[in-house]
XYZ file of C-alpha atoms in Angstrom:
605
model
C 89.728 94.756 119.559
C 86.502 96.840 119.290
C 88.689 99.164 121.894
C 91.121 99.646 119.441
C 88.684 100.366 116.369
C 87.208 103.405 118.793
C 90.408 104.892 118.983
C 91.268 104.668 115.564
C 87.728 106.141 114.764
C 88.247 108.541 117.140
C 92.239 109.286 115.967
C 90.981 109.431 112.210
C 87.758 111.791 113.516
C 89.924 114.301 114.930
C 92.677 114.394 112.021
C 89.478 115.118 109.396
C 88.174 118.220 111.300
C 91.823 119.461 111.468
C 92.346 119.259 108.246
C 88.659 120.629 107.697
C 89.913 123.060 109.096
C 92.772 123.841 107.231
C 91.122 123.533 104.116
C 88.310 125.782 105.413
C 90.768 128.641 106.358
C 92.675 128.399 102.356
C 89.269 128.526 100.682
C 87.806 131.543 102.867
C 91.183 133.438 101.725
C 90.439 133.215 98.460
C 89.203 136.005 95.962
C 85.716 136.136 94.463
C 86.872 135.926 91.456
C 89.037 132.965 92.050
C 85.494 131.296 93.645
C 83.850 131.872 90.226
C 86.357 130.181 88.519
C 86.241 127.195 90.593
C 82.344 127.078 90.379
C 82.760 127.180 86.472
C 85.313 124.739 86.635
C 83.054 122.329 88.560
C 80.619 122.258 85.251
C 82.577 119.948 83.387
C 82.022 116.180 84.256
C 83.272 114.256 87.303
C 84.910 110.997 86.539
C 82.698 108.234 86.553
C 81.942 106.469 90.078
C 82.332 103.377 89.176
C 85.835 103.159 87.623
C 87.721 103.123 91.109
C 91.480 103.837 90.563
C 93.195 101.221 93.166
C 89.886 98.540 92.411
C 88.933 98.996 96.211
C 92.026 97.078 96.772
C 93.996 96.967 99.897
C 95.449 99.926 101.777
C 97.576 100.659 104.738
C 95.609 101.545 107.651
C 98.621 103.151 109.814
C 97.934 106.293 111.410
C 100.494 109.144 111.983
C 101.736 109.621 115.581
C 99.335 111.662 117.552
C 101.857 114.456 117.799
C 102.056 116.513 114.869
C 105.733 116.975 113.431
C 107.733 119.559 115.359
C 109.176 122.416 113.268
C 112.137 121.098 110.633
C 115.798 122.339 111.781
C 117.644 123.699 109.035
C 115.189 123.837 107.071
C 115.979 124.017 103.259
C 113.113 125.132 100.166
C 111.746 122.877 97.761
C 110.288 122.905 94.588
C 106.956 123.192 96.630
C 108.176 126.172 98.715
C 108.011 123.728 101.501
C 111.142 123.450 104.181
C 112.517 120.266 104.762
C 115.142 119.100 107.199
C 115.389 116.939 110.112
C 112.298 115.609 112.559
C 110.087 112.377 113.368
C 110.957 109.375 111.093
C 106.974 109.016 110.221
C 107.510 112.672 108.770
C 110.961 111.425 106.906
C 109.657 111.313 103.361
C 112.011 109.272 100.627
C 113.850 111.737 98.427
C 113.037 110.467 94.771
C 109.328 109.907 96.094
C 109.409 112.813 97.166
C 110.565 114.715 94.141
C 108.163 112.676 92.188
C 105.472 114.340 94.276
C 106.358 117.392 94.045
C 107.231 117.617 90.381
C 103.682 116.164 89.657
C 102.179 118.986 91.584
C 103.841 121.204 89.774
C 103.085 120.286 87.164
C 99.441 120.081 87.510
C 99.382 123.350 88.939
C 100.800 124.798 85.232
C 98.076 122.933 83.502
C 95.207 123.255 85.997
C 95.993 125.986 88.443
C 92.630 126.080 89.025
C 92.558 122.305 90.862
C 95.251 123.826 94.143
C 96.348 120.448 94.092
C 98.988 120.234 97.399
C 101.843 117.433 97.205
C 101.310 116.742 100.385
C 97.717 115.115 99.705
C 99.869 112.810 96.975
C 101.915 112.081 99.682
C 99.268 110.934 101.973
C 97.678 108.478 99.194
C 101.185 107.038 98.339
C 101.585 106.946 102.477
C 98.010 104.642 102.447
C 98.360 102.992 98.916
C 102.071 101.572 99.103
C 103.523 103.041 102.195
C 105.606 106.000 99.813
C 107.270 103.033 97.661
C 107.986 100.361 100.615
C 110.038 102.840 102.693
C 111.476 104.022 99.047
C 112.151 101.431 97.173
C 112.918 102.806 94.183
C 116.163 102.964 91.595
C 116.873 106.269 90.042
C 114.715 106.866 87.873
C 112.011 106.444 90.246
C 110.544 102.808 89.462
C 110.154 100.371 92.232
C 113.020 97.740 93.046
C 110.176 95.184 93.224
C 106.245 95.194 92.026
C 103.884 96.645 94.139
C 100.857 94.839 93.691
C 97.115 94.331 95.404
C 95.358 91.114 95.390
C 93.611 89.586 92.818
C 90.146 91.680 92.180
C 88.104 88.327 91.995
C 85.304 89.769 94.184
C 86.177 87.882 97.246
C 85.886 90.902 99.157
C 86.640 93.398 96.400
C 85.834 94.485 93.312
C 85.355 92.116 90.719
C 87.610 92.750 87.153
C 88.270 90.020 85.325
C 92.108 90.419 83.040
C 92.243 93.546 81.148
C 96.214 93.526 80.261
C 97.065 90.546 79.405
C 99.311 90.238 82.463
C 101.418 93.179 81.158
C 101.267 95.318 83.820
C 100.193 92.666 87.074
C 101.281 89.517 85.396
C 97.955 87.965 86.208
C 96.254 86.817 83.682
C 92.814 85.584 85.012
C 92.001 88.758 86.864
C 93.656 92.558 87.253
C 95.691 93.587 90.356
C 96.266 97.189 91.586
C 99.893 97.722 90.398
C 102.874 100.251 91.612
C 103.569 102.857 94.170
C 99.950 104.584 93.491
C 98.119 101.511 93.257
C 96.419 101.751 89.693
C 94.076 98.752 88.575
C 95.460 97.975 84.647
C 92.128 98.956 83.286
C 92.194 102.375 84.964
C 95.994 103.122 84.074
C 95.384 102.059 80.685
C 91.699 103.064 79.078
C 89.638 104.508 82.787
C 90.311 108.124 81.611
C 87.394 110.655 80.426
C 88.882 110.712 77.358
C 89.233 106.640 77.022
C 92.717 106.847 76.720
C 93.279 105.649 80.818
C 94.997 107.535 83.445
C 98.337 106.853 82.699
C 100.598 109.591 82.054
C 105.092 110.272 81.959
C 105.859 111.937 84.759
C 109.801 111.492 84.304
C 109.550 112.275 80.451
C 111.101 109.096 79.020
C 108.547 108.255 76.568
C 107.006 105.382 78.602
C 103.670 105.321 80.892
C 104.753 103.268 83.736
C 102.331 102.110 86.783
C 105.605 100.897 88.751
C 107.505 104.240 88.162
C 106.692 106.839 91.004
C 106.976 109.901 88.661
C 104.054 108.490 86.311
C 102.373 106.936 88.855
C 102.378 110.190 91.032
C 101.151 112.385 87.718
C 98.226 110.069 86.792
C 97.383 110.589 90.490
C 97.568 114.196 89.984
C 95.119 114.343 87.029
C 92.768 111.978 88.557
C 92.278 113.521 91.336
C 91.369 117.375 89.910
C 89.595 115.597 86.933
C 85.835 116.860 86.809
C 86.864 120.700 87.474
C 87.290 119.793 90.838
C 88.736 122.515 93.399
C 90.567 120.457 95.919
C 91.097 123.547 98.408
C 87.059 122.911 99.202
C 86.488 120.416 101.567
C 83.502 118.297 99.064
C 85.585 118.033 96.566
C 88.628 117.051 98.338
C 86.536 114.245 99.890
C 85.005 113.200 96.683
C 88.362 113.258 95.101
C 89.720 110.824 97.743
C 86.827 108.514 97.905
C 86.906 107.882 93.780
C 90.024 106.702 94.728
C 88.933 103.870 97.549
C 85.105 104.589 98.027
C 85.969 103.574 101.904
C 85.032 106.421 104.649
C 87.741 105.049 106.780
C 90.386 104.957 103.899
C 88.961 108.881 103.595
C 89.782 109.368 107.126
C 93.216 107.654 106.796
C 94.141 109.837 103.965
C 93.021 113.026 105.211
C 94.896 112.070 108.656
C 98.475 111.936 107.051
C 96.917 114.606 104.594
C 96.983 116.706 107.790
C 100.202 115.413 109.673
C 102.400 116.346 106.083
C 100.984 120.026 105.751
C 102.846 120.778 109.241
C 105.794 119.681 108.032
C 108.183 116.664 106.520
C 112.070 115.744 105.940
C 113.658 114.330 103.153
C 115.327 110.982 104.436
C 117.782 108.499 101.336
C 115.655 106.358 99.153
C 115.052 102.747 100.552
C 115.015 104.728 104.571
C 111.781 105.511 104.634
C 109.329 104.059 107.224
C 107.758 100.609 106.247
C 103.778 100.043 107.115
C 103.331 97.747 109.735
C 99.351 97.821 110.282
C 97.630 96.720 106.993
C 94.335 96.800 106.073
C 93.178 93.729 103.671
C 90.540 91.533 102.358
C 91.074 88.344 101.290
C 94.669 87.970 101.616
C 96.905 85.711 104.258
C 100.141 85.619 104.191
C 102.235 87.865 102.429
C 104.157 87.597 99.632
C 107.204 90.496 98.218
C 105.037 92.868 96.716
C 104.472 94.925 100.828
C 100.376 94.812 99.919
C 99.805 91.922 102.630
C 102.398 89.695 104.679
C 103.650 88.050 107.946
C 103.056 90.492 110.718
C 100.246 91.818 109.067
C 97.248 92.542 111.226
C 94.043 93.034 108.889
C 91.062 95.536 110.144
C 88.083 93.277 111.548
C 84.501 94.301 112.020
C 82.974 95.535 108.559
C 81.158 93.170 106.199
C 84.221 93.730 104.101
C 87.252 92.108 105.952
C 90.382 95.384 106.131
C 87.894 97.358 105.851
C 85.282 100.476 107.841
C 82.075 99.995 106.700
C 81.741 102.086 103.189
C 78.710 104.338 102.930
C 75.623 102.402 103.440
C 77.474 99.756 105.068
C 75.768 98.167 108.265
C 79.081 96.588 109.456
C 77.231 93.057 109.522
C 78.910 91.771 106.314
C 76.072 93.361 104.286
C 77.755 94.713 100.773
C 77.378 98.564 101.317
C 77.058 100.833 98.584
C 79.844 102.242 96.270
C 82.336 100.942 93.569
C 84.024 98.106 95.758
C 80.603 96.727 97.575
C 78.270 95.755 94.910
C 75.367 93.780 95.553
C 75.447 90.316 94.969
C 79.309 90.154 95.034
C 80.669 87.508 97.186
C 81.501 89.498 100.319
C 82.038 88.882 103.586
C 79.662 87.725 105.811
C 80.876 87.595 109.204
C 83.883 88.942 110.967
C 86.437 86.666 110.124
C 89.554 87.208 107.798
C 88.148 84.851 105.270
C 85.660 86.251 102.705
C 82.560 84.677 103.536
C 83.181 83.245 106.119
C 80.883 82.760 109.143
C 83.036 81.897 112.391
C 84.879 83.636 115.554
C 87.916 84.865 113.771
C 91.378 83.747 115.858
C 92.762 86.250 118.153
C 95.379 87.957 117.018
C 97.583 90.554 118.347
C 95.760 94.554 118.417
C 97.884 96.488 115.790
C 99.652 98.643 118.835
C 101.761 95.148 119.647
C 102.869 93.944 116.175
C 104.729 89.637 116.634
C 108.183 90.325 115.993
C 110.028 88.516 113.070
C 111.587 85.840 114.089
C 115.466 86.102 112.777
C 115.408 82.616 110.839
C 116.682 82.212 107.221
C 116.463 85.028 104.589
C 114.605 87.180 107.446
C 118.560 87.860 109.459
C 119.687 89.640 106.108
C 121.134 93.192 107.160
C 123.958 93.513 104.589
C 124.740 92.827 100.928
C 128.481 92.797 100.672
C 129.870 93.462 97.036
C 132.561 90.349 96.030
C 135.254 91.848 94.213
C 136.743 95.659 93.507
C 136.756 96.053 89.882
C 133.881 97.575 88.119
C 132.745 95.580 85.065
C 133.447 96.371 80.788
C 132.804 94.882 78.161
C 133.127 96.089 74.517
C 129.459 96.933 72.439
C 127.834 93.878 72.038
C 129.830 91.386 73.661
C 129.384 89.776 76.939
C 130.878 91.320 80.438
C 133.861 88.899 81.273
C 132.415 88.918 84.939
C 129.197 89.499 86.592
C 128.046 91.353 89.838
C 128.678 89.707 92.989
C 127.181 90.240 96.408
C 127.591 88.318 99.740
C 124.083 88.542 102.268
C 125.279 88.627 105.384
C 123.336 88.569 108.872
C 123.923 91.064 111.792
C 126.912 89.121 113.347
C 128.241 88.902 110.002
C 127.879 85.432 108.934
C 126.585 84.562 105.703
C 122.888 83.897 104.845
C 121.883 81.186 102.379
C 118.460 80.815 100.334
C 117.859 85.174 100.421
C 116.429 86.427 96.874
C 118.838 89.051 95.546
C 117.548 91.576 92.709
C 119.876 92.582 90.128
C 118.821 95.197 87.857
C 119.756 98.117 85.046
C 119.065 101.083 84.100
C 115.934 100.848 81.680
C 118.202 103.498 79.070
C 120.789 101.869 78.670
C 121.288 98.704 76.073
C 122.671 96.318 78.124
C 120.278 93.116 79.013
C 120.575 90.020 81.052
C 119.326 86.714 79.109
C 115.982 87.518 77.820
C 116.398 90.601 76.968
C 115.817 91.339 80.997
C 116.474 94.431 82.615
C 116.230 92.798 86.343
C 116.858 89.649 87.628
C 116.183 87.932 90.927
C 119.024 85.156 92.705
C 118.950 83.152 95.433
C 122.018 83.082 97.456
C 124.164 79.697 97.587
C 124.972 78.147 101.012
C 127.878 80.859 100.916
C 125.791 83.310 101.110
C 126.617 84.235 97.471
C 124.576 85.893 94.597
C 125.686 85.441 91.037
C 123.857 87.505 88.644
C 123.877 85.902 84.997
C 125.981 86.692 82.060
C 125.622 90.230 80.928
C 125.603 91.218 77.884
C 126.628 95.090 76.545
C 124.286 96.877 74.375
C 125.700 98.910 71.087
C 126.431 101.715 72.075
C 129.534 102.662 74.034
C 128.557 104.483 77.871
C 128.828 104.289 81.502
C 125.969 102.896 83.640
C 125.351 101.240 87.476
C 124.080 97.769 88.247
C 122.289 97.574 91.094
C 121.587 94.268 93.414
C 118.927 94.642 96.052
C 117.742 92.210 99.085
C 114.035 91.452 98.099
C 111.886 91.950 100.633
C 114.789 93.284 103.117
C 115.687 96.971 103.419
C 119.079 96.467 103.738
C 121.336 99.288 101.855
C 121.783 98.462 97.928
C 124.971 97.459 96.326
C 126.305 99.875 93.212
C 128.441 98.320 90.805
C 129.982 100.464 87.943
C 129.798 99.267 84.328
C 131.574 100.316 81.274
C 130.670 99.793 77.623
C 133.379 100.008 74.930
C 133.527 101.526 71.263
C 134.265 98.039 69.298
C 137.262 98.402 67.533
C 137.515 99.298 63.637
C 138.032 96.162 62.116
C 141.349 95.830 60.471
C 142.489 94.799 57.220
C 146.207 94.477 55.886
C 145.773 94.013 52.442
C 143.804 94.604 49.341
C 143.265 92.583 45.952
C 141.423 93.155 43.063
C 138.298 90.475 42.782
C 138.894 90.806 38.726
C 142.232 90.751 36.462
C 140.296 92.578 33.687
C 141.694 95.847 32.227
C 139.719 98.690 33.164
C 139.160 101.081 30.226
C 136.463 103.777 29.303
C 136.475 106.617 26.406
C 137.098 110.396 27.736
C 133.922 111.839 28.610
C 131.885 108.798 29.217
C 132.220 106.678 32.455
C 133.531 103.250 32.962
C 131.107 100.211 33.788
C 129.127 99.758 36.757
C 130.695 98.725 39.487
C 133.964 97.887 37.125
C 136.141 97.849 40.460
C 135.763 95.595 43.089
C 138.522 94.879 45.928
C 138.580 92.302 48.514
C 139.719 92.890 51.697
C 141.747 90.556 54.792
C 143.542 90.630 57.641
C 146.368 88.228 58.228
C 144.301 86.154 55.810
C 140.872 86.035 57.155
C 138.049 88.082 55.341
C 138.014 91.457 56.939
C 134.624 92.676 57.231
C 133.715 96.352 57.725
C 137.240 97.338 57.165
C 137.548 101.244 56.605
C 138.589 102.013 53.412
C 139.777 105.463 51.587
C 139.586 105.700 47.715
C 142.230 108.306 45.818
C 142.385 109.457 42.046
C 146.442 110.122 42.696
C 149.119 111.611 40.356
C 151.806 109.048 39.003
C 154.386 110.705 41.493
C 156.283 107.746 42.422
C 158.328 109.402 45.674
C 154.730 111.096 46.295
C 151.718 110.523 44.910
C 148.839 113.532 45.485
C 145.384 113.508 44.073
C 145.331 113.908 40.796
C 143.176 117.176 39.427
C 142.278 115.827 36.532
C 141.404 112.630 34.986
C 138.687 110.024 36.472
C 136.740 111.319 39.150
C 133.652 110.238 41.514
C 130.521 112.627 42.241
C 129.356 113.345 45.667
C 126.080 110.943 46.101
C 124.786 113.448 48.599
C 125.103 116.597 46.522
C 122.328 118.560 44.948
C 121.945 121.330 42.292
C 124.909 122.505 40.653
C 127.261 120.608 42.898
C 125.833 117.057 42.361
C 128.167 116.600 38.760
C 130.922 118.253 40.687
C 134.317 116.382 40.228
C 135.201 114.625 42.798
C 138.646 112.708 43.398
C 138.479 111.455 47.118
C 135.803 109.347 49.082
C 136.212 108.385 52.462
C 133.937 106.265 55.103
C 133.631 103.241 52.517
C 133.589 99.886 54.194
C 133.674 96.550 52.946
C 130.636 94.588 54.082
C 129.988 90.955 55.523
C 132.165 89.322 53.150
C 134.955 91.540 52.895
C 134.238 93.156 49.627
C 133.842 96.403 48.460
C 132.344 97.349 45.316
C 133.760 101.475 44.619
C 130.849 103.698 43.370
C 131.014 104.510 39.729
C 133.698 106.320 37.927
C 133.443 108.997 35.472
C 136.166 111.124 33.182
C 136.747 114.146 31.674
C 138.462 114.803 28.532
C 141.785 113.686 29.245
C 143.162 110.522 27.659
C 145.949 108.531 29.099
C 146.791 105.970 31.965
C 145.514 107.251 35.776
C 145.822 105.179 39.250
C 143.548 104.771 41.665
C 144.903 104.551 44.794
C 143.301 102.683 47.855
C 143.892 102.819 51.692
C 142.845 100.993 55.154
C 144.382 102.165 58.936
C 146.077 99.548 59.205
C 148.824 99.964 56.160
C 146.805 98.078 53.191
C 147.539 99.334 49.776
C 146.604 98.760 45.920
C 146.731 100.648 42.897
C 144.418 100.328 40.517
C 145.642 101.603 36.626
C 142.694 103.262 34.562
C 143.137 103.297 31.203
C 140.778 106.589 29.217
C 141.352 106.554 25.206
C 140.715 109.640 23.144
C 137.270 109.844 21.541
C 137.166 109.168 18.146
C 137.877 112.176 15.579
C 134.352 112.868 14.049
């Protein structure tokens, strides 16, 4: 074991002088005047050291292969002026991760060209954080199939923060978790910021500060790291940028080692391809659980005072706290070498990180393949339910089913369809038959396309798409018209007739027809046909101003009848003329009445 720390030491070593190096060569190109604007920039006030972004919470300890990547072939540009194409699968980066990296780069660079903040060093702290997503887990708008989340900060072997959410973010209630692709602690995301307003920040530009989606996440990263005017092209400040985010020298080494092996060159590879981490570091943690922070086949770091973990600075690597934001004195730590905070024994041998155990192909662990069960894509008119619901089939490698595998089922956060409680995901165990219902569906208002898709948790087996369709409802209908009042409706010319004097009732094959569309006409007494009538009682525009708002007018359209089927018409006025005028009114579907208004002379003075 202590022959395998060496040569990750010595692996991690080499990778920071090459990128050193690198950096070294970019800030000795630079301009004078470029150098004064950097030193001015570094006036303003570095974040504070002891608001850590990930809560010196877990991190993936994998190195990259000890050859860097060989050049791209057919190389393409991105946003980044930075050729992708094919090469080594550790260089394969996932292409929505990827974007999301890029566009927060570029975005920085607009608002702080000053910081020379490179996507690739976003790409190496996703790499170490989350390993890029788990492999790319992400839907289409860039959040995470599943959560990403660290281990409880109770200050077994970590930082100590005590709930600071509410559970809205980590759903843990007693104490906050490092959450989402870049690994932001809820009190960090929310209120760590220099301003007091947190990190967070909408990458994607939906209106919503998201931990779990990779654009936010990947922004907030962005900021953090060139907060305090710092110029990440100098080698100090790229270090203290990296540490604020894990104060861990070997998590700086691990950063600046993939840092390194991106600058010379990645691929874009389909979301959900991307590698998976297989080394982890960890403190604390056993087992594993869905979130890709710890699990089976996990081999945790041994040998610092903090188990998954190099000794931070001032560490003695004899389960002494050392100094820094994630080591405090008189935290429960660890005190021997063991995988158990505290604890004082020979920790078990377990295998050295080069010879991971193999999963053994039992249960939910032979899922390859989510089949889709059935052809037709789904509708359902606004607001109803979806006659039928997605359907998948897990299947192992020889095709047979697999029973008891957790299937994720989930929508797109824009549009208004929900599962019960108002859910946009939802997670099903498959039958004996392999099968995975999701539950009723139910359409939102508005009419629209969308895509439903069911993921195996934990698995990276391809997702299923299924199409949805949302329907217009139909106008309600109504076949026929009465009058809710026998009374004789009569007013003198020039005045109006009473308020709401006529009121209609509306049904359809004699139920109450509510919301039926109905059109209102001052008509001529034509009997073959009747045309609106140009003079006589009239209606005035409720929406017209100025000179126009006493205008005459003889037609209204859009009226509806409401819950009950009844319509009350707006009021009428008249003109001079005296005599007998109808009012005509309409529906779609063939309704008519005719409604006589009687308008007397006014008496002679």
């Amino acid at each position: 074991m202590a022959a395998t720390i060496r040569r990750r030491l010595q692996r991690g070593a080499a990778s920071t002088a090459v990128a050193a190096l690198v950096l070294a060569a970019l800030t000795a190109s630079q301009a004078p005047a470029a150098t004064e604007a950097a030193a001015a920039r570094k006036q303003k006030p570095a974040p504070p050291a002891d608001t850590p972004i990930d809560g010196g919470s877990t991190y993936f300890t994998d190195r990259p292969p000890l050859h860097r990547p060989a050049p791209p072939h057919e190389a393409h540009g991105t946003g980044q002026g930075t050729p992708l194409g094919t090469g080594p699968a550790e260089a394969g980066l996932p292409a929505t991760v990827l974007a999301a990296y890029e566009k927060a780069a570029s975005a920085v660079d607009a608002s702080d060209p000053g910081c020379r903040l490179p996507w690739q060093l976003l790409a190496a702290i996703g790499k170490v954080e989350s390993g890029q997503a788990r492999g790319g887990a992400v839907d289409a708008e860039g959040t995470t199939l599943q959560p990403i989340l660290g281990p409880q900060l109770n200050g077994h072997g970590f930082a100590r923060i005590t709930d600071t959410d509410g559970g809205r973010y980590d759903g843990d209630l007693t104490h906050d978790r490092a959450v989402g692709p870049m690994q932001f602690i809820p009190s960090t995301w929310s209120n760590g910021g220099l301003d007091g307003t947190g990190w967070g920040a909408d990458g994607n530009g939906d209106g919503k500060k998201d931990p779990n989606n990779v654009f936010d996440a990947a922004l907030a990263a962005g900021h953090y790291l060139c907060a305090g005017g710092r110029d990440l092209s100098d080698q100090d400040d790229l270090d203290r940028a990296i540490l604020g985010y894990n104060n861990s020298e070997d998590y700086l080494r691990t950063v600046l080692s993939w840092y390194t092996f991106y600058r010379h060159g990645t691929h874009e590879v389909p979301d959900g391809r991307g590698v998976l981490p297989v080394h982890r570091g960890g403190a604390g943690t056993s087992g594993g659980d869905s979130t890709g922070r710890t699990g089976s086949g996990a081999h945790h770091d041994r040998g610092s005072g903090t188990p998954g973990r190099k000794p931070d600075k001032g560490g003695s690597g004899t389960g002494k706290p050392g100094k820094g934001p994630h080591n405090h004195p008189g935290k429960p730590g660890g005190s021997g070498t063991g995988d158990t905070p505290g604890g004082t024994g020979t920790p078990k041998p377990k295998p050295t990180p080069e010879t991971p155990t193999p999963e053994t192909p039992t249960g939910p662990a032979r899922l390859t393949a989510l089949e889709r069960v059935g052809d037709k894509d789904l509708s359902a008119t606004a607001g109803a339910e979806f006659a039928a619901s997605p359907r998948v089939r897990a299947k192992d490698a020889a095709g047979k089913a697999v029973a008891g595998a957790p299937v994720r089922f989930a929508l797109p956060t824009s549009t208004g369809a929900r599962f019960p409680g108002d859910a946009t995901t939802v997670t099903v165990t498959t039958d004996k038959d392999g099968l995975a219902t999701a539950p009723t569906l139910r359409a939102g208002d508005k009419a629209g396309a969308f895509t439903i898709r069911a993921t195996a948790v934990g698995r990276t087996a391809p997702a299923v798409a299924f199409g949805a369709t949302v329907k217009a409802k139909p106008a309600p209908k109504a076949d026929k018209l009465a009058r809710t009042s026998d009374k004789e409706l009569t007013a003198t010319a020039g005045q109006a007739f009473a308020e709401d004097a006529v009121e209609v009732e509306a049904t359809y094959q004699g139920k109450i027809a509510a919301g039926a569309a109905v059109t209102a006409t001052m008509v001529t007494d034509d009997p073959k046909k009747p045309v609106e009538n140009d003079k006589g009682p009239y209606f005035k525009d409720p929406e017209a101003t100025g000179d126009d708002k006493d205008k005459p007018v003889r037609t209204l359209t859009g009226l509806t009848t409401d819950a009950n089927g009844l319509l009350k018409l707006p009021k009428i006025y008249t003109d001079m003329h005296a005599g007998t005028f109808l009012l005509r009114l309409t529906t779609a579907d063939g309704a008519v009445l005719t409604v006589k208004l009687k308008v007397a002379a006014p008496a002679a003075s």
